[in-house]
């Protein structure tokens, strides 16, 4: 086979700007998703039935339908639904990824909260703390710590899944690849390098999460 | 100090507490004994509404806590509880465990709360463990921190639910010693225990519970030496 690696060199700036956007998209989506996830997980644990159902409906929808469909649905459907002008592609992408990520993170936090021994809440309440005070001071700090490894996995998943917003032509790494292939007619070289760039990112994150886990493990006073 | 009338608690079909009536006077130490599963813990947990009563009334220091309009958090500030499994906050040091509630609930300045916490740790003999996390403490030490944590709210009443049952035998003494010292100082207490020697020594009154009822009660000397009820006799013959 005849490789033409100079193509990569020629289009390196395009790849790099795509890479940057992929990182930005992922960081933003997981950040917003974390906030959504926290709120939704607390809703899901709420004693108010309708609040719980609402939260469960949200989680079920975003975990039970393809992200690709969600992206298209939000990009084409949300503006008319809300009666607003069409959204920039980047905005649609961020909303879709954040909502999707929020659903998964809600389940991560829910599992984390439920894994904390019942006695912790009882001890806190017996001291006169409200439910909210007990959550904030006692339950959530312990639940967060236990959520770090699955959150790391979610970050890696989101990094890869962010490639799906290329369907609405957001020019992240995947879309950059498509553009380069379209111009250079060198798909193999291009996709190899795109794959390697994703791999470098995911490996870096899992290294970091591993490090974080070890550090938290050392100071893990939760058992 | 505590008045319980016609208290019933059901878990689904399971009728765990049946028409419990009882009073605890200020400074009185009431010891609750009885076989496992007889409802002792449930009874104690109804006294601060960790379990919601199915029917009946519990009045703490003049406030009906079974009334849904009562701010239960306010009442719980006056009622300390010590659990069988300690339930210390594992992400906080011993000192932080003790100072947390005064800071968060009583809005006490941090410095003042830490000073108070330190005094209480001294009192339970653990001043040198202030900076340790619970997983570095023995069971007996953890339970003493848990007692200090409850005392930090300056409660009028203390509830102990088998505070020494999860401890290795050599650590039981140190925890009982702390509870005894509280009794000597006149703390109003309800103590569920399997330590009959302790019940006899510290209790002003002993309640014997079986199958969700208070079957017999009286001063420890009488109840232990000449129990009237058949079930009390049977139980005591097994544990004494
Ligand atoms: N949260 C609960 N749900 C259902 N049953 C319970 C619950 N808590 C206690 N019980 C039942 O109530 C009975 C009394 O329990 P408990 O008060 O813990 O007894 P004791 O402390 O005397 O051993 C037992 O049969 C127990 O299984
Ligand atoms: Mg019990």
Short mmCIF file of C-alpha atoms and ligand atoms in Angstrom, two decimals:
data_model
loop_
_atom_site.label_atom_id
_atom_site.label_comp_id
_atom_site.label_asym_id
_atom_site.label_seq_id
_atom_site.Cartn_x
_atom_site.Cartn_y
_atom_site.Cartn_z
CA UNK A 1 0.00 0.00 0.00
CA UNK A 2 1.11 3.46 -0.84
CA UNK A 3 0.93 5.83 2.13
CA UNK A 4 1.03 9.55 1.68
CA UNK A 5 1.69 10.80 5.18
CA UNK A 6 2.45 14.32 3.99
CA UNK A 7 -1.32 14.75 3.76
CA UNK A 8 -1.38 14.71 7.53
CA UNK A 9 1.29 17.33 7.68
CA UNK A 10 -0.59 19.51 5.20
CA UNK A 11 -3.84 19.32 7.13
CA UNK A 12 -2.32 19.30 10.64
CA UNK A 13 -3.84 22.70 11.58
CA UNK A 14 -7.30 21.41 10.62
CA UNK A 15 -6.81 18.34 12.79
CA UNK A 16 -5.60 20.42 15.69
CA UNK A 17 -8.51 22.82 15.58
CA UNK A 18 -10.85 19.81 15.47
CA UNK A 19 -9.07 18.27 18.40
CA UNK A 20 -9.45 21.46 20.36
CA UNK A 21 -13.14 21.63 19.68
CA UNK A 22 -13.59 17.99 20.70
CA UNK A 23 -11.93 18.70 24.03
CA UNK A 24 -13.99 21.85 24.53
CA UNK A 25 -17.22 20.08 23.69
CA UNK A 26 -16.46 17.23 26.07
CA UNK A 27 -15.40 19.43 28.95
CA UNK A 28 -18.42 21.68 28.58
CA UNK A 29 -20.87 18.77 28.15
CA UNK A 30 -19.55 16.86 31.15
CA UNK A 31 -19.48 20.00 33.30
CA UNK A 32 -23.05 20.93 32.50
CA UNK A 33 -23.96 17.23 32.68
CA UNK A 34 -22.53 17.06 36.20
CA UNK A 35 -24.74 19.90 37.37
CA UNK A 36 -27.78 18.37 35.64
CA UNK A 37 -26.85 14.94 36.96
CA UNK A 38 -26.63 16.13 40.55
CA UNK A 39 -30.01 17.83 40.41
CA UNK A 40 -31.68 14.95 38.59
CA UNK A 41 -30.22 12.35 40.96
CA UNK A 42 -31.63 14.26 43.93
CA UNK A 43 -34.98 14.53 42.13
CA UNK A 44 -34.95 10.80 41.51
CA UNK A 45 -34.47 10.17 45.21
CA UNK A 46 -37.19 12.64 46.13
CA UNK A 47 -40.16 11.44 48.14
CA UNK A 48 -42.43 13.48 45.87
CA UNK A 49 -43.56 10.88 43.34
CA UNK A 50 -44.13 13.21 40.33
CA UNK A 51 -40.68 14.75 40.76
CA UNK A 52 -39.18 11.27 40.79
CA UNK A 53 -41.12 10.22 37.70
CA UNK A 54 -40.06 13.34 35.82
CA UNK A 55 -36.42 12.65 36.62
CA UNK A 56 -36.77 8.99 35.67
CA UNK A 57 -38.46 9.93 32.40
CA UNK A 58 -35.56 12.20 31.53
CA UNK A 59 -32.96 9.58 32.37
CA UNK A 60 -34.80 6.81 30.52
CA UNK A 61 -35.20 8.92 27.40
CA UNK A 62 -31.60 10.02 27.12
CA UNK A 63 -30.17 6.63 28.00
CA UNK A 64 -32.69 4.70 25.95
CA UNK A 65 -32.43 6.47 22.59
CA UNK A 66 -29.40 6.86 20.31
CA UNK A 67 -27.38 10.00 20.90
CA UNK A 68 -27.36 10.52 17.15
CA UNK A 69 -31.14 10.79 17.18
CA UNK A 70 -31.02 13.12 20.18
CA UNK A 71 -28.62 15.44 18.39
CA UNK A 72 -30.81 15.65 15.29
CA UNK A 73 -33.95 15.98 17.36
CA UNK A 74 -32.54 18.85 19.37
CA UNK A 75 -31.00 20.63 16.39
CA UNK A 76 -34.10 20.44 14.22
CA UNK A 77 -36.85 20.16 16.81
CA UNK A 78 -35.95 22.33 19.78
CA UNK A 79 -36.07 25.76 18.08
CA UNK A 80 -39.58 25.33 16.62
CA UNK A 81 -40.73 23.73 19.87
CA UNK A 82 -39.56 26.74 21.88
CA UNK A 83 -40.45 29.20 19.10
CA UNK A 84 -36.90 30.45 18.74
CA UNK A 85 -34.77 30.94 15.62
CA UNK A 86 -32.58 28.01 14.54
CA UNK A 87 -29.65 27.49 16.87
CA UNK A 88 -25.99 27.57 15.89
CA UNK A 89 -24.79 24.00 15.30
CA UNK A 90 -22.29 24.25 18.12
CA UNK A 91 -25.07 25.22 20.52
CA UNK A 92 -27.25 22.27 19.47
CA UNK A 93 -24.26 20.00 19.89
CA UNK A 94 -23.52 21.25 23.39
CA UNK A 95 -27.14 20.98 24.48
CA UNK A 96 -27.51 17.44 23.16
CA UNK A 97 -24.24 16.19 24.65
CA UNK A 98 -24.94 17.88 28.00
CA UNK A 99 -28.43 16.45 28.29
CA UNK A 100 -27.17 13.00 27.34
CA UNK A 101 -24.27 13.20 29.74
CA UNK A 102 -26.57 14.53 32.49
CA UNK A 103 -28.69 11.39 32.27
CA UNK A 104 -25.73 9.06 32.71
CA UNK A 105 -24.18 11.17 35.46
CA UNK A 106 -27.52 11.28 37.30
CA UNK A 107 -27.39 7.50 37.51
CA UNK A 108 -23.77 7.60 38.66
CA UNK A 109 -24.62 10.01 41.48
CA UNK A 110 -27.76 8.10 42.38
CA UNK A 111 -25.78 4.89 42.75
CA UNK A 112 -23.16 6.79 44.78
CA UNK A 113 -25.74 8.25 47.13
CA UNK A 114 -27.54 4.92 47.57
CA UNK A 115 -24.25 3.21 48.36
CA UNK A 116 -23.79 5.32 51.49
CA UNK A 117 -24.85 3.47 54.62
CA UNK A 118 -28.31 4.43 55.92
CA UNK A 119 -26.81 5.05 59.34
CA UNK A 120 -25.01 8.12 58.01
CA UNK A 121 -28.24 9.92 57.21
CA UNK A 122 -29.74 8.78 60.51
CA UNK A 123 -26.78 9.99 62.53
CA UNK A 124 -26.89 13.37 60.80
CA UNK A 125 -30.64 13.73 61.25
CA UNK A 126 -30.44 12.66 64.89
CA UNK A 127 -28.15 15.64 65.49
CA UNK A 128 -30.88 17.95 64.25
CA UNK A 129 -29.63 18.48 60.70
CA UNK A 130 -32.27 18.97 58.05
CA UNK A 131 -32.39 16.57 55.09
CA UNK A 132 -30.59 19.19 53.02
CA UNK A 133 -27.86 19.80 55.59
CA UNK A 134 -27.32 16.07 55.96
CA UNK A 135 -27.07 15.65 52.18
CA UNK A 136 -24.62 18.51 51.72
CA UNK A 137 -22.39 17.84 54.73
CA UNK A 138 -22.52 14.09 55.11
CA UNK A 139 -23.94 12.12 52.19
CA UNK A 140 -22.80 13.95 49.05
CA UNK A 141 -19.11 14.35 49.98
CA UNK A 142 -18.90 10.58 50.45
CA UNK A 143 -21.02 9.85 47.38
CA UNK A 144 -18.87 12.12 45.18
CA UNK A 145 -15.73 10.33 46.20
CA UNK A 146 -17.22 7.01 45.19
CA UNK A 147 -18.42 8.52 41.92
CA UNK A 148 -14.96 9.52 40.67
CA UNK A 149 -14.14 6.29 38.78
CA UNK A 150 -17.48 6.05 36.95
CA UNK A 151 -17.32 9.79 36.21
CA UNK A 152 -13.94 9.20 34.61
CA UNK A 153 -15.48 6.52 32.43
CA UNK A 154 -18.32 8.85 31.51
CA UNK A 155 -15.79 11.50 30.49
CA UNK A 156 -14.05 9.03 28.19
CA UNK A 157 -17.36 7.88 26.73
CA UNK A 158 -18.41 11.47 26.11
CA UNK A 159 -15.10 12.26 24.45
CA UNK A 160 -15.74 9.51 21.91
CA UNK A 161 -19.46 10.18 21.59
CA UNK A 162 -18.87 13.85 20.89
CA UNK A 163 -17.80 12.66 17.42
CA UNK A 164 -21.51 12.18 16.68
CA UNK A 165 -22.14 15.92 16.49
CA UNK A 166 -20.33 15.77 13.15
CA UNK A 167 -23.79 14.75 11.85
CA UNK A 168 -24.79 18.41 12.17
CA UNK A 169 -21.40 19.55 10.85
CA UNK A 170 -19.90 20.80 14.06
CA UNK A 171 -16.25 20.85 13.11
CA UNK A 172 -14.74 18.81 15.87
CA UNK A 173 -12.13 16.11 15.29
CA UNK A 174 -14.40 13.65 13.47
CA UNK A 175 -15.77 16.35 11.15
CA UNK A 176 -12.25 17.62 10.53
CA UNK A 177 -11.37 14.10 9.42
CA UNK A 178 -14.27 14.03 6.99
CA UNK A 179 -13.24 17.39 5.56
CA UNK A 180 -9.64 16.29 5.10
CA UNK A 181 -10.72 13.06 3.40
CA UNK A 182 -12.99 15.04 1.11
CA UNK A 183 -10.19 17.31 0.05
CA UNK A 184 -7.23 14.93 -0.02
CA UNK A 185 -8.83 11.60 -1.00
CA UNK A 186 -6.57 9.91 1.57
CA UNK A 187 -9.08 8.29 3.92
CA UNK A 188 -6.82 5.64 5.40
CA UNK A 189 -4.04 7.95 6.53
CA UNK A 190 -6.57 10.45 7.82
CA UNK A 191 -8.66 8.02 9.86
CA UNK A 192 -5.60 6.36 11.33
CA UNK A 193 -4.38 9.67 12.62
CA UNK A 194 -7.85 10.67 13.85
CA UNK A 195 -8.11 7.36 15.70
CA UNK A 196 -4.68 7.86 17.23
CA UNK A 197 -5.60 11.35 18.38
CA UNK A 198 -8.73 10.02 20.12
CA UNK A 199 -6.67 7.23 21.64
CA UNK A 200 -4.08 9.63 23.02
CA UNK A 201 -6.82 11.66 24.66
CA UNK A 202 -8.68 8.72 26.18
CA UNK A 203 -5.46 7.14 27.44
CA UNK A 204 -4.42 10.41 29.03
CA UNK A 205 -7.73 10.73 30.82
CA UNK A 206 -7.74 7.17 32.10
CA UNK A 207 -4.21 7.68 33.41
CA UNK A 208 -5.38 10.79 35.19
CA UNK A 209 -8.47 9.08 36.62
CA UNK A 210 -6.29 6.21 37.81
CA UNK A 211 -4.03 8.67 39.57
CA UNK A 212 -7.01 10.45 41.13
CA UNK A 213 -8.43 7.14 42.30
CA UNK A 214 -5.16 6.19 43.96
CA UNK A 215 -4.96 9.56 45.66
CA UNK A 216 -8.55 9.41 46.88
CA UNK A 217 -7.98 5.78 47.83
CA UNK A 218 -5.16 6.79 50.10
CA UNK A 219 -7.32 9.36 51.85
CA UNK A 220 -10.39 7.17 51.64
CA UNK A 221 -11.81 7.15 55.09
CA UNK A 222 -15.12 5.87 53.95
CA UNK A 223 -14.76 2.29 55.08
CA UNK B 1 -39.27 14.72 80.22
CA UNK B 2 -40.57 12.03 77.91
CA UNK B 3 -44.17 10.90 77.80
CA UNK B 4 -45.20 8.10 75.50
CA UNK B 5 -48.85 7.24 75.19
CA UNK B 6 -50.52 4.51 73.16
CA UNK B 7 -47.56 4.36 70.80
CA UNK B 8 -47.99 1.93 67.93
CA UNK B 9 -45.61 1.18 65.12
CA UNK B 10 -46.29 -1.07 62.16
CA UNK B 11 -43.98 -2.00 59.32
CA UNK B 12 -46.57 -3.03 56.77
CA UNK B 13 -48.38 -5.94 58.40
CA UNK B 14 -45.76 -6.34 61.08
CA UNK B 15 -47.03 -4.82 64.32
CA UNK B 16 -43.78 -4.01 66.08
CA UNK B 17 -44.87 -1.70 68.91
CA UNK B 18 -48.20 -2.30 70.61
CA UNK B 19 -49.77 0.41 72.72
CA UNK B 20 -46.63 1.48 74.52
CA UNK B 21 -47.15 3.80 77.48
CA UNK B 22 -44.25 5.13 79.46
CA UNK B 23 -42.83 8.19 81.16
CA UNK B 24 -39.26 9.22 81.75
CA UNK B 25 -38.66 11.81 84.44
CA UNK B 26 -35.92 14.45 84.24
CA UNK B 27 -32.52 13.00 85.26
CA UNK B 28 -33.90 9.51 85.19
CA UNK B 29 -31.98 6.65 83.61
CA UNK B 30 -34.34 4.13 82.06
CA UNK B 31 -32.84 0.90 80.83
CA UNK B 32 -34.66 -1.13 78.21
CA UNK B 33 -33.97 -4.86 78.00
CA UNK B 34 -35.59 -7.66 76.07
CA UNK B 35 -34.97 -10.34 73.48
CA UNK B 36 -33.71 -9.47 70.05
CA UNK B 37 -36.51 -8.42 67.71
CA UNK B 38 -38.80 -7.35 70.54
CA UNK B 39 -38.91 -3.74 69.27
CA UNK B 40 -36.38 -2.04 71.55
CA UNK B 41 -34.60 -0.20 68.74
CA UNK B 42 -37.86 0.75 67.10
CA UNK B 43 -39.12 2.13 70.39
CA UNK B 44 -35.98 4.20 70.88
CA UNK B 45 -36.09 5.46 67.29
CA UNK B 46 -39.67 6.58 67.80
CA UNK B 47 -38.43 8.82 70.61
CA UNK B 48 -36.67 11.05 68.07
CA UNK B 49 -38.90 10.08 65.17
CA UNK B 50 -36.23 8.38 63.13
CA UNK B 51 -39.18 6.04 62.83
CA UNK B 52 -42.53 7.72 62.33
CA UNK B 53 -45.08 6.44 64.79
CA UNK B 54 -48.09 4.75 63.22
CA UNK B 55 -50.32 6.05 66.01
CA UNK B 56 -50.09 7.38 69.52
CA UNK B 57 -48.18 10.30 70.95
CA UNK B 58 -44.62 11.02 72.04
CA UNK B 59 -44.03 14.19 74.02
CA UNK B 60 -40.47 15.37 74.55
CA UNK B 61 -39.94 18.19 77.02
CA UNK B 62 -43.50 19.39 76.51
CA UNK B 63 -43.44 19.17 72.69
CA UNK B 64 -45.50 16.57 70.88
CA UNK B 65 -43.12 15.17 68.30
CA UNK B 66 -45.75 12.92 66.77
CA UNK B 67 -47.61 16.06 65.73
CA UNK B 68 -46.68 16.57 62.06
CA UNK B 69 -46.62 20.34 62.58
CA UNK B 70 -43.76 20.10 65.06
CA UNK B 71 -40.34 21.04 63.72
CA UNK B 72 -38.67 17.72 64.42
CA UNK B 73 -35.18 19.10 63.69
CA UNK B 74 -35.52 21.48 66.63
CA UNK B 75 -36.51 18.67 68.98
CA UNK B 76 -33.73 16.39 67.76
CA UNK B 77 -31.20 19.04 68.73
CA UNK B 78 -32.20 18.31 72.31
CA UNK B 79 -32.14 14.52 71.97
CA UNK B 80 -28.77 12.90 71.38
CA UNK B 81 -28.59 9.40 69.97
CA UNK B 82 -25.81 6.83 70.02
CA UNK B 83 -26.03 3.92 67.62
CA UNK B 84 -24.90 0.34 67.81
CA UNK B 85 -22.74 0.80 64.71
CA UNK B 86 -21.31 4.21 65.75
CA UNK B 87 -22.15 5.84 62.40
CA UNK B 88 -19.29 8.30 62.59
CA UNK B 89 -18.80 10.41 59.47
CA UNK B 90 -15.86 8.66 57.79
CA UNK B 91 -14.76 11.68 55.75
CA UNK B 92 -14.30 13.83 58.84
CA UNK B 93 -11.76 13.72 61.65
CA UNK B 94 -12.83 12.95 65.20
CA UNK B 95 -12.80 16.67 66.00
CA UNK B 96 -14.81 17.52 62.88
CA UNK B 97 -17.31 14.79 63.67
CA UNK B 98 -17.96 16.43 67.01
CA UNK B 99 -17.93 20.05 65.86
CA UNK B 100 -20.01 19.60 62.71
CA UNK B 101 -23.50 19.79 64.19
CA UNK B 102 -22.79 22.81 66.43
CA UNK B 103 -21.41 24.62 63.37
CA UNK B 104 -24.06 23.61 60.85
CA UNK B 105 -27.11 23.38 63.08
CA UNK B 106 -26.43 25.75 65.95
CA UNK B 107 -24.48 28.15 63.70
CA UNK B 108 -21.75 28.30 66.31
CA UNK B 109 -18.53 30.01 65.14
CA UNK B 110 -16.01 27.40 64.00
CA UNK B 111 -13.41 28.27 66.65
CA UNK B 112 -15.91 28.06 69.45
CA UNK B 113 -17.28 24.76 68.14
CA UNK B 114 -13.80 23.29 67.91
CA UNK B 115 -13.05 24.36 71.43
CA UNK B 116 -16.25 22.70 72.59
CA UNK B 117 -15.43 19.59 70.57
CA UNK B 118 -11.99 19.42 72.11
CA UNK B 119 -13.43 19.68 75.61
CA UNK B 120 -15.78 16.82 74.85
CA UNK B 121 -12.99 14.70 73.39
CA UNK B 122 -11.02 15.32 76.57
CA UNK B 123 -14.04 14.24 78.53
CA UNK B 124 -14.26 10.90 76.69
CA UNK B 125 -10.48 10.53 76.96
CA UNK B 126 -9.64 10.99 73.29
CA UNK B 127 -7.97 14.38 73.06
CA UNK B 128 -4.95 12.78 71.39
CA UNK B 129 -7.18 11.35 68.63
CA UNK B 130 -8.76 14.65 67.60
CA UNK B 131 -7.05 14.74 64.20
CA UNK B 132 -7.62 11.06 63.38
CA UNK B 133 -10.18 9.80 60.91
CA UNK B 134 -12.63 7.19 62.24
CA UNK B 135 -11.00 4.33 60.30
CA UNK B 136 -7.89 4.85 62.40
CA UNK B 137 -9.76 4.42 65.67
CA UNK B 138 -10.75 1.26 67.51
CA UNK B 139 -14.44 0.46 67.95
CA UNK B 140 -14.44 1.66 71.53
CA UNK B 141 -12.76 4.91 70.52
CA UNK B 142 -15.21 5.43 67.67
CA UNK B 143 -18.13 4.94 70.00
CA UNK B 144 -16.70 7.42 72.48
CA UNK B 145 -16.32 9.96 69.66
CA UNK B 146 -19.94 9.25 68.73
CA UNK B 147 -21.00 10.01 72.30
CA UNK B 148 -19.00 13.24 72.23
CA UNK B 149 -20.63 14.10 68.91
CA UNK B 150 -24.10 13.71 70.42
CA UNK B 151 -23.12 15.67 73.53
CA UNK B 152 -21.86 18.56 71.41
CA UNK B 153 -25.45 19.61 70.80
CA UNK B 154 -25.87 19.95 74.57
CA UNK B 155 -28.89 17.60 74.56
CA UNK B 156 -31.30 17.29 77.43
CA UNK B 157 -31.87 13.62 76.69
CA UNK B 158 -29.55 10.87 75.46
CA UNK B 159 -30.68 7.70 73.74
CA UNK B 160 -28.34 4.71 73.55
CA UNK B 161 -29.17 1.80 71.27
CA UNK B 162 -26.99 -1.13 72.27
CA UNK B 163 -23.97 1.14 72.27
CA UNK B 164 -21.61 -1.67 73.24
CA UNK B 165 -23.01 -4.61 71.25
CA UNK B 166 -20.71 -4.14 68.26
CA UNK B 167 -17.60 -3.84 70.41
CA UNK B 168 -14.90 -6.33 71.24
CA UNK B 169 -15.32 -7.36 74.90
CA UNK B 170 -12.20 -5.53 76.04
CA UNK B 171 -13.63 -2.23 74.78
CA UNK B 172 -17.04 -2.46 76.37
CA UNK B 173 -15.80 -1.11 79.70
CA UNK B 174 -14.43 2.16 78.38
CA UNK B 175 -17.73 3.01 76.69
CA UNK B 176 -19.88 1.99 79.65
CA UNK B 177 -17.67 4.16 81.84
CA UNK B 178 -18.54 7.22 79.76
CA UNK B 179 -22.25 6.41 79.90
CA UNK B 180 -22.06 5.93 83.66
CA UNK B 181 -20.39 9.30 84.10
CA UNK B 182 -23.26 10.90 82.20
CA UNK B 183 -25.73 9.19 84.50
CA UNK B 184 -23.87 10.50 87.53
CA UNK B 185 -24.13 14.02 86.14
CA UNK B 186 -27.87 13.70 85.92
CA UNK B 187 -28.38 13.28 82.19
CA UNK B 188 -31.83 11.97 81.31
CA UNK B 189 -31.24 8.76 79.40
CA UNK B 190 -32.96 5.85 77.76
CA UNK B 191 -30.49 3.02 77.36
CA UNK B 192 -31.15 -0.15 75.39
CA UNK B 193 -28.59 -2.70 76.47
CA UNK B 194 -27.70 -6.35 76.84
CA UNK B 195 -25.32 -5.56 79.70
CA UNK B 196 -27.36 -6.67 82.68
CA UNK B 197 -24.70 -5.70 85.20
CA UNK B 198 -24.69 -2.21 83.78
CA UNK B 199 -28.50 -2.06 83.82
CA UNK B 200 -28.54 -3.02 87.46
CA UNK B 201 -25.85 -0.53 88.41
CA UNK B 202 -26.96 2.53 86.46
CA UNK B 203 -30.66 2.13 85.81
CA UNK B 204 -33.20 3.94 87.94
CA UNK B 205 -35.84 1.85 86.25
CA UNK B 206 -35.76 -1.13 83.94
CA UNK B 207 -38.30 -1.83 81.21
CA UNK B 208 -38.57 -5.36 79.93
CA UNK B 209 -39.90 -5.48 76.36
CA UNK B 210 -41.17 -8.53 74.57
CA UNK B 211 -43.10 -8.79 71.30
CA UNK B 212 -43.61 -5.07 71.08
CA UNK B 213 -44.97 -4.56 74.56
CA UNK B 214 -43.56 -3.40 77.86
CA UNK B 215 -44.22 -6.58 79.76
CA UNK B 216 -42.80 -5.53 83.08
CA UNK B 217 -41.01 -2.59 84.63
CA UNK B 218 -39.56 -1.61 87.93
CA UNK B 219 -36.43 -0.69 89.83
CA UNK B 220 -33.55 -2.91 88.73
CA UNK B 221 -33.15 -4.59 92.11
CA UNK B 222 -36.73 -5.79 92.16
CA UNK B 223 -37.02 -6.65 88.50
CA UNK B 224 -33.82 -8.65 88.46
CA UNK B 225 -34.28 -10.43 91.78
CA UNK B 226 -38.01 -11.09 91.77
CA UNK B 227 -39.53 -10.76 88.31
CA UNK B 228 -43.31 -11.21 88.30
CA UNK B 229 -44.04 -12.01 84.69
CA UNK B 230 -43.35 -15.45 83.19
CA UNK B 231 -41.69 -14.01 80.12
CA UNK B 232 -39.44 -11.77 82.18
CA UNK B 233 -38.41 -14.77 84.24
CA UNK B 234 -37.69 -16.81 81.13
CA UNK B 235 -35.63 -14.02 79.59
CA UNK B 236 -33.65 -13.27 82.74
CA UNK B 237 -32.90 -16.92 83.36
CA UNK B 238 -31.26 -16.98 79.93
CA UNK B 239 -29.16 -13.83 80.25
CA UNK B 240 -28.21 -13.72 83.91
N1 LIG C 1 -37.36 -0.70 58.84
C1 LIG C 1 -37.97 -1.88 59.13
N2 LIG C 1 -38.79 -2.46 58.23
C2 LIG C 1 -39.43 -3.61 58.51
N3 LIG C 1 -39.30 -4.28 59.67
C3 LIG C 1 -38.51 -3.74 60.61
C4 LIG C 1 -37.81 -2.52 60.40
N4 LIG C 1 -37.10 -2.25 61.50
C5 LIG C 1 -37.34 -3.24 62.37
N5 LIG C 1 -38.20 -4.14 61.85
C6 LIG C 1 -38.71 -5.33 62.52
O1 LIG C 1 -39.29 -4.93 63.74
C7 LIG C 1 -39.04 -5.88 64.75
C8 LIG C 1 -38.39 -5.21 65.93
O2 LIG C 1 -37.09 -4.78 65.55
P1 LIG C 1 -36.15 -3.97 66.51
O3 LIG C 1 -36.87 -2.78 67.02
O4 LIG C 1 -34.90 -3.72 65.78
O5 LIG C 1 -35.93 -5.01 67.69
P2 LIG C 1 -34.78 -5.06 68.77
O6 LIG C 1 -34.03 -3.77 68.73
O7 LIG C 1 -35.48 -5.31 70.04
O8 LIG C 1 -33.90 -6.24 68.41
C9 LIG C 1 -38.19 -6.98 64.12
O9 LIG C 1 -39.03 -8.03 63.76
C10 LIG C 1 -37.62 -6.31 62.90
O10 LIG C 1 -37.39 -7.25 61.89
MG1 LIG C 2 -31.99 -3.37 68.30
#
